[in-house]
Short mmCIF file of C-alpha atoms and ligand atoms in Angstrom, two decimals:
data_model
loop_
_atom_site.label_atom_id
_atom_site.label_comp_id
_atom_site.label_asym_id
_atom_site.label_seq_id
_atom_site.Cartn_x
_atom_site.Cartn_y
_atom_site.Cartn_z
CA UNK A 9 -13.19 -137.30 -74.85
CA UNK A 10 -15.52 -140.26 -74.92
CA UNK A 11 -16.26 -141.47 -71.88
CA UNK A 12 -16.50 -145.13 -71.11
CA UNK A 13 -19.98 -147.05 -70.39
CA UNK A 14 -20.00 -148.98 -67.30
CA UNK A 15 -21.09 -151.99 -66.26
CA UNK A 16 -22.63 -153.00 -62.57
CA UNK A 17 -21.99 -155.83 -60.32
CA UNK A 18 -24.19 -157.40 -58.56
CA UNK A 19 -23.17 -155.31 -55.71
CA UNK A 20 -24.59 -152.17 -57.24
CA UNK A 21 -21.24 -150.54 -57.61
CA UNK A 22 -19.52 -149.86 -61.50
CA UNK A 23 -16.42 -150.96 -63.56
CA UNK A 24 -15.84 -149.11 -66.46
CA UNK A 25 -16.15 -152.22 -69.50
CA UNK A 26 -12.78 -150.86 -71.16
CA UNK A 27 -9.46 -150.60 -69.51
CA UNK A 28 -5.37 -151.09 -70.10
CA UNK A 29 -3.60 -154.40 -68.73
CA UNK A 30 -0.14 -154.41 -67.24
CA UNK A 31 1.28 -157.47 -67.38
CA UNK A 32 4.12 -157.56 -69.14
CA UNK A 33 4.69 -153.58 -69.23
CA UNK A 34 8.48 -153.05 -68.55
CA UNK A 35 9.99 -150.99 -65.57
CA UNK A 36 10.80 -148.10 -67.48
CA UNK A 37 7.39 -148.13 -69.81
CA UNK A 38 4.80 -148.67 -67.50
CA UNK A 39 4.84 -145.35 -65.94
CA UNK A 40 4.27 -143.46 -69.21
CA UNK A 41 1.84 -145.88 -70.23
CA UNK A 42 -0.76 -145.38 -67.61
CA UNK A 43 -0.08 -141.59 -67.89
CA UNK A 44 -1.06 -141.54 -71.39
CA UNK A 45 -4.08 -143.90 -70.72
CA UNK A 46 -5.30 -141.44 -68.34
CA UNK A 47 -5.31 -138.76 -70.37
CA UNK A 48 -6.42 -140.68 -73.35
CA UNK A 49 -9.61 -141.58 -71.21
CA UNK A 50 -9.12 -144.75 -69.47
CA UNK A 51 -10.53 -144.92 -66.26
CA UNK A 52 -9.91 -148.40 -65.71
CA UNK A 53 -6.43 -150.29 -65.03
CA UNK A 54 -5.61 -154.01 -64.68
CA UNK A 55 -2.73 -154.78 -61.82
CA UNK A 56 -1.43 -157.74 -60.33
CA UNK A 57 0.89 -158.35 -57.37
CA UNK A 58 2.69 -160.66 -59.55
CA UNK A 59 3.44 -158.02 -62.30
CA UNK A 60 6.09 -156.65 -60.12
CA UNK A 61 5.44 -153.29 -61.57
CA UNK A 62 2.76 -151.83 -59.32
CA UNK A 63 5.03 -149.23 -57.55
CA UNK A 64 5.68 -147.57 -61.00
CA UNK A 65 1.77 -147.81 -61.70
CA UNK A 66 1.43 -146.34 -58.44
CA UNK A 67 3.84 -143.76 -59.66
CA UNK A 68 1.72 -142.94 -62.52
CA UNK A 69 -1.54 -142.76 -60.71
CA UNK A 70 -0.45 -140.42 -58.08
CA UNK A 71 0.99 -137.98 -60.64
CA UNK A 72 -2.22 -138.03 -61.86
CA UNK A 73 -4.22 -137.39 -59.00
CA UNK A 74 -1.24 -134.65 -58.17
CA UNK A 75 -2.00 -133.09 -61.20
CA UNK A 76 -5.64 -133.06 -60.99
CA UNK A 77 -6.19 -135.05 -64.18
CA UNK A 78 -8.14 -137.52 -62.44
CA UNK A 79 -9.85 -138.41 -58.71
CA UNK A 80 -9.42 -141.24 -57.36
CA UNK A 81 -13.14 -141.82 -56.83
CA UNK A 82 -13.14 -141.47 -60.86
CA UNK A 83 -10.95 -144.20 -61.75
CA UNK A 84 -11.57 -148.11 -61.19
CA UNK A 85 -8.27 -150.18 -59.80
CA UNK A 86 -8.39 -154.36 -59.76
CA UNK A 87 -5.29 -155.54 -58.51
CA UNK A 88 -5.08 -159.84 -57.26
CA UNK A 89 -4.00 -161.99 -54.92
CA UNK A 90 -0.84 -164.48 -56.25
CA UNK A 91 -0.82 -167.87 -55.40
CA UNK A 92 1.72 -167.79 -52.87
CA UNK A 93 -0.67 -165.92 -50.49
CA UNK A 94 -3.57 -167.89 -50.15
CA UNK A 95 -3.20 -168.76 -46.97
CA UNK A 96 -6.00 -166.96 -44.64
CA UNK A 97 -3.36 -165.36 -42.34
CA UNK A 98 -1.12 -164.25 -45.74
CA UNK A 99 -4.32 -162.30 -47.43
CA UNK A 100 -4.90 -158.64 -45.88
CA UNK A 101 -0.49 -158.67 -45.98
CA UNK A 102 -0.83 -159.28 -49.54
CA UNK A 103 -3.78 -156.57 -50.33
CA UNK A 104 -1.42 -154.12 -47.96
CA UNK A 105 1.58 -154.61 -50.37
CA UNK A 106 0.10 -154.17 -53.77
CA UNK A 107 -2.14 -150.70 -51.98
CA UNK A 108 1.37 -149.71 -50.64
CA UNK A 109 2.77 -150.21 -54.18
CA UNK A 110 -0.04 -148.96 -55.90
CA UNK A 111 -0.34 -145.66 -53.45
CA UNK A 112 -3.99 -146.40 -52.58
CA UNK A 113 -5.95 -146.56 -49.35
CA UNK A 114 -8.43 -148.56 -51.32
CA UNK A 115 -8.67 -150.83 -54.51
CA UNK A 116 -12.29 -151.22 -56.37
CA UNK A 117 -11.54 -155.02 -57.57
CA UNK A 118 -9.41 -157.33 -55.69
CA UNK A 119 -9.30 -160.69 -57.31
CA UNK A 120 -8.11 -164.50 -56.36
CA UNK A 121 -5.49 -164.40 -59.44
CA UNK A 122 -5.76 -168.48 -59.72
CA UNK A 123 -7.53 -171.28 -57.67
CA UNK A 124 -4.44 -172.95 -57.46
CA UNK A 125 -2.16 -171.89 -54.23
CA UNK A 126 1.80 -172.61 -54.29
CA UNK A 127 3.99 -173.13 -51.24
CA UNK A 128 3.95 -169.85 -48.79
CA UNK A 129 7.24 -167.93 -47.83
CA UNK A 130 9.34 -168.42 -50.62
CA UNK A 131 9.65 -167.44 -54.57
CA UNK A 132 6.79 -166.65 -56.03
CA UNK A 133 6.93 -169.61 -58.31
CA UNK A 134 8.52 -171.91 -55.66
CA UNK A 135 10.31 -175.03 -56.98
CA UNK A 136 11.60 -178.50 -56.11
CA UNK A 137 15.29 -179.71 -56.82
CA UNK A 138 13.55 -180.94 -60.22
CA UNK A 139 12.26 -177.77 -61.50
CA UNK A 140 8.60 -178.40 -60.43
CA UNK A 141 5.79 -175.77 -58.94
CA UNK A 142 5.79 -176.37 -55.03
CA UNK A 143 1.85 -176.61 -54.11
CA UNK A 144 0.47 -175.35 -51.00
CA UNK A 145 -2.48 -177.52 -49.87
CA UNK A 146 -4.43 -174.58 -49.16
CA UNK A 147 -8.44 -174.58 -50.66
CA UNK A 148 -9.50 -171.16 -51.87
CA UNK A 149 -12.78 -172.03 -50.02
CA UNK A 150 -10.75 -170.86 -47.09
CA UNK A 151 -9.12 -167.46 -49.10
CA UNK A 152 -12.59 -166.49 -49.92
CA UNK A 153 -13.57 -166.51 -46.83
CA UNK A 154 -10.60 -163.55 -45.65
CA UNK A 155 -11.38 -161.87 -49.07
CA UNK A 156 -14.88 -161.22 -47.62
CA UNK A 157 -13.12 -159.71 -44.51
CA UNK A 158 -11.69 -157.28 -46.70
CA UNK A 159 -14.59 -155.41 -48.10
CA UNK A 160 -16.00 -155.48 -44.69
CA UNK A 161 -12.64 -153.32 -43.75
CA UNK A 162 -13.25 -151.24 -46.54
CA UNK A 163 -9.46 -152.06 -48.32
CA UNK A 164 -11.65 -153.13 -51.40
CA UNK A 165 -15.06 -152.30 -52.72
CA UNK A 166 -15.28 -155.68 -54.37
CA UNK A 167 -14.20 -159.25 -54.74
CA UNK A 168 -13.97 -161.65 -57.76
CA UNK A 169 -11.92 -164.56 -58.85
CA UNK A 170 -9.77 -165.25 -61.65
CA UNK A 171 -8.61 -168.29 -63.58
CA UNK A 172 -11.65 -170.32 -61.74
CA UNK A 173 -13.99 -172.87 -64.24
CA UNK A 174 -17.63 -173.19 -63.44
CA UNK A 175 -17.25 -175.95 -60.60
CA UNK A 176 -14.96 -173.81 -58.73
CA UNK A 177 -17.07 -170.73 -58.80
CA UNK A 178 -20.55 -173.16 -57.87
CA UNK A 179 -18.25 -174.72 -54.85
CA UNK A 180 -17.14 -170.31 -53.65
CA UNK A 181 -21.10 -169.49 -54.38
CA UNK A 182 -22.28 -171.70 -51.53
CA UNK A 183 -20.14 -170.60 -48.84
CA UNK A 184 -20.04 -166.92 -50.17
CA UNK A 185 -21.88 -163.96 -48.01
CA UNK A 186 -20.19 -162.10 -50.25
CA UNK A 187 -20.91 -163.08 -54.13
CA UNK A 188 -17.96 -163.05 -56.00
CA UNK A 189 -18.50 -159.62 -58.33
CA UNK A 190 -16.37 -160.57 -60.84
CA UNK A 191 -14.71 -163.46 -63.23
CA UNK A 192 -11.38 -162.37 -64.77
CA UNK A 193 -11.01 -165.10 -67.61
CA UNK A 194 -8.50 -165.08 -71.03
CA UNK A 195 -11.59 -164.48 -73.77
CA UNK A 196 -10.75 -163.77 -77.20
CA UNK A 197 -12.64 -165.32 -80.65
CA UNK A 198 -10.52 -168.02 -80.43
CA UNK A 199 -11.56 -168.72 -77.02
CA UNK A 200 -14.44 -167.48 -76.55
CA UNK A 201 -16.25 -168.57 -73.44
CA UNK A 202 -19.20 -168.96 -74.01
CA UNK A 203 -20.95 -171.61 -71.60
CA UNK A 204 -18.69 -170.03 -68.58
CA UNK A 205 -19.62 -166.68 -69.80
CA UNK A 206 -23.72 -167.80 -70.06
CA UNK A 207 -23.45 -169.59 -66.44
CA UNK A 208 -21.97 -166.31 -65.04
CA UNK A 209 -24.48 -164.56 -66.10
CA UNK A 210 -26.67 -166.88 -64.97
CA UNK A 211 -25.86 -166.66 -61.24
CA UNK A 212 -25.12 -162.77 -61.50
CA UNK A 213 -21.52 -162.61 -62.11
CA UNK A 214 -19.72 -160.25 -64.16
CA UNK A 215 -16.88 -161.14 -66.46
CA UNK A 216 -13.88 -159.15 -67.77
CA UNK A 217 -11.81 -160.79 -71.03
CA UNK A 218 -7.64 -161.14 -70.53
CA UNK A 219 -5.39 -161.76 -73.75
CA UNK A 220 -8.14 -160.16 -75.68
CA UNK A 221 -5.47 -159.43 -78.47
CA UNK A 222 -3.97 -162.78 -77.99
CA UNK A 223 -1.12 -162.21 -75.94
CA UNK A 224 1.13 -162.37 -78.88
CA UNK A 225 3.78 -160.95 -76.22
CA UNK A 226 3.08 -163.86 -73.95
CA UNK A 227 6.90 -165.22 -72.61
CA UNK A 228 6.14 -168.73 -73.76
CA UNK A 229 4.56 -167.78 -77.65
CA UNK A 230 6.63 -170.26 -79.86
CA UNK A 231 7.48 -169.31 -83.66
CA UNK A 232 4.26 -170.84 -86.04
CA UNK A 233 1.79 -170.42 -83.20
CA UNK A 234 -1.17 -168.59 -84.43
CA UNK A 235 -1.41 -164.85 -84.14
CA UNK A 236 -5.02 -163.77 -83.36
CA UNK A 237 -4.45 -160.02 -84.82
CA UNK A 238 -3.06 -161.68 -87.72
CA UNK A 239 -5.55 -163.90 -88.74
CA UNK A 240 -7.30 -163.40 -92.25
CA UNK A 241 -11.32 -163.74 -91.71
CA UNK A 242 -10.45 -160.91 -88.56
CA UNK A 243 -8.41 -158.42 -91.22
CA UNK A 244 -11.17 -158.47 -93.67
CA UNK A 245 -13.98 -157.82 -91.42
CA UNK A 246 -11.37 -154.86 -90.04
CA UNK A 247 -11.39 -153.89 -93.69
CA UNK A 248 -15.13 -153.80 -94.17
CA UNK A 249 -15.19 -151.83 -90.70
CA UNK A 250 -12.32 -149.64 -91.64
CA UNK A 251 -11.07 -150.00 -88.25
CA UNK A 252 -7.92 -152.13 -87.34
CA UNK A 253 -8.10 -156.18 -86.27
CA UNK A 254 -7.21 -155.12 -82.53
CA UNK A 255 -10.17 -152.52 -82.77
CA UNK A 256 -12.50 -155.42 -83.80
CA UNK A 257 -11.86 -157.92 -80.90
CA UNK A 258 -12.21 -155.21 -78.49
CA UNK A 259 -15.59 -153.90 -79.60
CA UNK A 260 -16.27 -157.72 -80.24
CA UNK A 261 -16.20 -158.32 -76.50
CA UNK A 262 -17.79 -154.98 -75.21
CA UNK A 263 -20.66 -155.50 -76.90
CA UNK A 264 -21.18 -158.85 -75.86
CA UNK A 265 -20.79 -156.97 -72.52
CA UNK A 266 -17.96 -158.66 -71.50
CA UNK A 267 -15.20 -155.80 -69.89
CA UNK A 268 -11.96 -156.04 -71.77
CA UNK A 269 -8.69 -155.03 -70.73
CA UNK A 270 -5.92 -154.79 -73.62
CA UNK A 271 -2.32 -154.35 -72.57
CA UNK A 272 -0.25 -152.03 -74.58
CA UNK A 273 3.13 -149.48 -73.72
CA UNK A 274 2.58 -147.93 -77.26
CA UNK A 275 1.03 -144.74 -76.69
CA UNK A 276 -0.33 -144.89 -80.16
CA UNK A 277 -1.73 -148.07 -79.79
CA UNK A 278 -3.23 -147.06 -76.32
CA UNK A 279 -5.26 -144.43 -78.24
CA UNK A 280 -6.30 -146.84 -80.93
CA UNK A 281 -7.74 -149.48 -78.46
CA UNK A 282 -9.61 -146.97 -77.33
CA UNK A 283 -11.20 -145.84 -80.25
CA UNK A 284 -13.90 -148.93 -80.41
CA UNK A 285 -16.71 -146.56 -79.14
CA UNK A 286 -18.14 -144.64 -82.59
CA UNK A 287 -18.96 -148.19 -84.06
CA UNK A 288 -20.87 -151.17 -83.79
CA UNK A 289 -20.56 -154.74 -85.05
CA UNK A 290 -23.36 -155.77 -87.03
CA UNK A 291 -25.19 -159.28 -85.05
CA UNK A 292 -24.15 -161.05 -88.11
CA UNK A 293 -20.81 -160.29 -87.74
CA UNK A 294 -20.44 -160.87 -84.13
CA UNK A 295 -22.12 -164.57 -84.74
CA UNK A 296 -19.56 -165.01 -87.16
CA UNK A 297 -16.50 -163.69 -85.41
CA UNK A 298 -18.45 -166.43 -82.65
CA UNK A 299 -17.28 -169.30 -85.52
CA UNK A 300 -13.61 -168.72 -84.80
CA UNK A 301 -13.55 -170.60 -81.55
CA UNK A 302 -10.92 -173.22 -81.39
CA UNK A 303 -10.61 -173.90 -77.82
CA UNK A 304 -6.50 -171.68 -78.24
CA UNK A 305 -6.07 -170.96 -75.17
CA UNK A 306 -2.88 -168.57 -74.46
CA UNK A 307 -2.52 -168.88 -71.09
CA UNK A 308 -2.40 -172.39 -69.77
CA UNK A 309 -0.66 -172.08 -66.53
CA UNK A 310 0.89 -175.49 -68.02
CA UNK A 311 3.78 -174.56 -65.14
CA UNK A 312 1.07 -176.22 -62.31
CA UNK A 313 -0.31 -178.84 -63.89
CA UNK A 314 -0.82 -181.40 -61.68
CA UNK A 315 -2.21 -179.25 -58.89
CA UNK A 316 -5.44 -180.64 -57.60
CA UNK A 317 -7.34 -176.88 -58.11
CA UNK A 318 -5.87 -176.46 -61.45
CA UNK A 319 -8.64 -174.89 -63.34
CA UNK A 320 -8.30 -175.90 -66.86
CA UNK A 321 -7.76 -180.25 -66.21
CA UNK A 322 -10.33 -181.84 -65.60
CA UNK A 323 -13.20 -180.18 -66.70
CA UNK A 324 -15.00 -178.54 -69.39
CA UNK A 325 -15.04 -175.21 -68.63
N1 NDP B 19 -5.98 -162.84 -64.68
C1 NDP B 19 -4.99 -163.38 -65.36
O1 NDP B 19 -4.51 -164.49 -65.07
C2 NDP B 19 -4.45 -162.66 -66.54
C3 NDP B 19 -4.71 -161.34 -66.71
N2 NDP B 19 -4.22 -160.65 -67.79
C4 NDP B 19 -4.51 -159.20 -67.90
O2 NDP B 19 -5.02 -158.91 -69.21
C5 NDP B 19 -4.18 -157.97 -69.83
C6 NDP B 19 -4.18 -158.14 -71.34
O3 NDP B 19 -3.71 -159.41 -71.73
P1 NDP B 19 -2.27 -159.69 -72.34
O4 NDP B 19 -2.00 -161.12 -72.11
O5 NDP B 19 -1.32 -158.69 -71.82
O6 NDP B 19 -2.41 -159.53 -73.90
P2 NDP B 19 -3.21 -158.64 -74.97
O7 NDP B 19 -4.11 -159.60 -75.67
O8 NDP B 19 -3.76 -157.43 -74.37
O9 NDP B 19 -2.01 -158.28 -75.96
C7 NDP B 19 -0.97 -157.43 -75.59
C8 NDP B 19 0.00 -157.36 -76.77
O10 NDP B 19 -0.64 -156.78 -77.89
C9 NDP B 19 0.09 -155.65 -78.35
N3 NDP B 19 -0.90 -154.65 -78.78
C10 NDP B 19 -1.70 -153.90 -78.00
N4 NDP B 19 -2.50 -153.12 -78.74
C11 NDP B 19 -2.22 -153.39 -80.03
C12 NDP B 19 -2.70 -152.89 -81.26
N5 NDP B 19 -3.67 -151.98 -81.30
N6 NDP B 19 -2.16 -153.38 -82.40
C13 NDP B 19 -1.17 -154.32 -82.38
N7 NDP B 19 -0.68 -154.83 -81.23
C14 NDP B 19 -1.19 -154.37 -80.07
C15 NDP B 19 0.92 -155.19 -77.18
O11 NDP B 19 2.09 -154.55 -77.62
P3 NDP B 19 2.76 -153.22 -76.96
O12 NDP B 19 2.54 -153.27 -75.50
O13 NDP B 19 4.18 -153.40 -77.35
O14 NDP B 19 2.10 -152.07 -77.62
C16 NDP B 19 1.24 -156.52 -76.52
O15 NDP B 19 2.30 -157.15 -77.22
C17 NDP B 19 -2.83 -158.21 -69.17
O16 NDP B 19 -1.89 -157.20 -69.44
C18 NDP B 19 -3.25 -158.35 -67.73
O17 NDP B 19 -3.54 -157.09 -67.17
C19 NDP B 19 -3.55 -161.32 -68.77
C20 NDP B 19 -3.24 -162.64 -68.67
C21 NDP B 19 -3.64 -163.43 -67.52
C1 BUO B 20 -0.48 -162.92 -66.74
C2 BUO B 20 -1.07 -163.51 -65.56
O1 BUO B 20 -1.82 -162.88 -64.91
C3 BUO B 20 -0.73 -164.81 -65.24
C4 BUO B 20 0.01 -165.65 -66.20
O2 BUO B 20 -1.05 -165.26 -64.19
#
């Protein structure tokens, strides 16, 4: 078994560049899925509170651990914050759900999911009489500031955000005594990042790619809208590889050095998403795969536009 190379924060500490996403993976699925990850290799597992399947990950790491398969010092955890819990006094009864769920004492990544907070105490996607997001006022200047408090507690090793553009991350780095370790942003060729990605690196953040398949199980896809895996310029360089299209985005973005984290409940498919480690992209290639940028974005979060913090409005990137 291959094992997976690393990258390191600016904290010192590691996350393995490769790892399986969960959104989306059923009750019922998930479980297996993350069992047969494991012993396929991964070491590294996306959560989010607002999955609502972290219990039956939590099932599926513990049988592991049970069974020896794996320490827990061995495999790298990320979980995040929702938007309904930004509030300062909400965040450490947040983090103590999703460990509770998740059967940890500790997680290695905790992330704010999306700069945007939504009304506290309620759904999780709150809504008016018309159908609209409910927005808390709350600045994530101020959730920062309590997600510090948590590594100091030692309920995560790290902190990062998610979902925030480059003025948002310049407006946490000045308040920060803790430096934000990572930035979880959707990344694929058709999106793919590349001034956020150079000004991360630039002030010593770390980023990991969502979607990087495309979400083509995304709840909102519509019938005619592009499908990344299916696209023709990506199947013949698969060809010329002979590896698959999915196999070629993911080694596309680890060896840009971006971590990736492809979801997938086929145990097959969790083996072939894997198997991006016994070949490399030739530079040519990966300046070409570069070309297929469209600004396709998967994931809008159209459902809270409007929201002053709304990431992807008002500016660039
Ligand atoms: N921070 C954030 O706001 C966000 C974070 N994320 C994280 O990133 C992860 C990945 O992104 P996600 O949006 O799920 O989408 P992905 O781009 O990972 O695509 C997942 C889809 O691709 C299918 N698939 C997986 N492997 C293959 C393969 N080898 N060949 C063909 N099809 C394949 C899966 O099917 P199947 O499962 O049926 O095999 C599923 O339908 C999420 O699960 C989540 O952990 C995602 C979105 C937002
Ligand atoms: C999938 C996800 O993390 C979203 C839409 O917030």
């Amino acid at each position: 078994m291959s094992k997976v190379p690393s990258i390191t924060f600016n904290n010192g500490l590691h996350i393995p560049i490769f790892g399986l996403g969960t959104w989306k993976s059923q009750l019922g699925q998930v479980t297996q899925a993350v069992k047969d990850a494991i012993d396929i290799g991964y070491r590294h597992i996306d959560c989010a509170y607002i999955y609502g399947n972290e219990k039956e990950v939590g099932e599926a790491l513990d049988t592991k651990f049970q069974q020896g398969v794996v320490k827990r010092e061995d495999i790298f955890i990320t979980s995040k914050l929702w938007n309904t819990f930004h509030k300062p006094e909400l965040v450490e009864g947040a983090l103590k759900e999703t460990l509770q769920n998740l059967r940890l004492e500790y997680l290695d990544l905790y992330l704010i999911h999306w700069p945007q907070a939504y009304k506290e105490h309620g759904e999780l996607f709150p809504k008016d009489e018309q159908g609209n997001i409910q927005f808390s006022d709350v600045d994530y200047i101020d959730t920062w500031k309590v997600m510090e408090k948590l590594v100091a507690k030692g309920l995560v090793k790290s902190i990062g955000l998610s979902n925030f553009n480059k003025r948002q991350i310049e407006r946490v780095l000045k308040i920060a005594t803790v430096k934000p370790a990572n930035l979880q942003i959707e990344c694929h060729p058709y999106l793919n990042q590349k001034r956020l990605i150079n000004y991360c690196k630039s002030v010593g953040i770390s980023v990991t790619a969502y979607s990087p398949l495309g979400s083509p199980d995304r709840p909102w896809a519509k019938p005619g809208e592009p499908l990344l895996m299916e696209d023709q310029k990506l199947k013949d360089l698969a060809v010329k590889y002979k590896k698959t299209p999915a196999q070629v985005l993911l080694r596309y973005q680890v060896q840009r050095g971006i971590v990736t984290i492809p979801k997938s409940v086929t145990k097959s498919r969790i083996q072939e998403n894997f198997s991006i480690f016994d070949f490399e992209l030739k530079p040519e290639d990966i300046d070409y795969i570069d070309t297929f940028d469209c600004n396709g974005r998967f994931c809008p979060m159209t459902a809270s536009l409007g929201h002053p913090h709304h990431p992807f409005e008002n500016d660039e990137f």
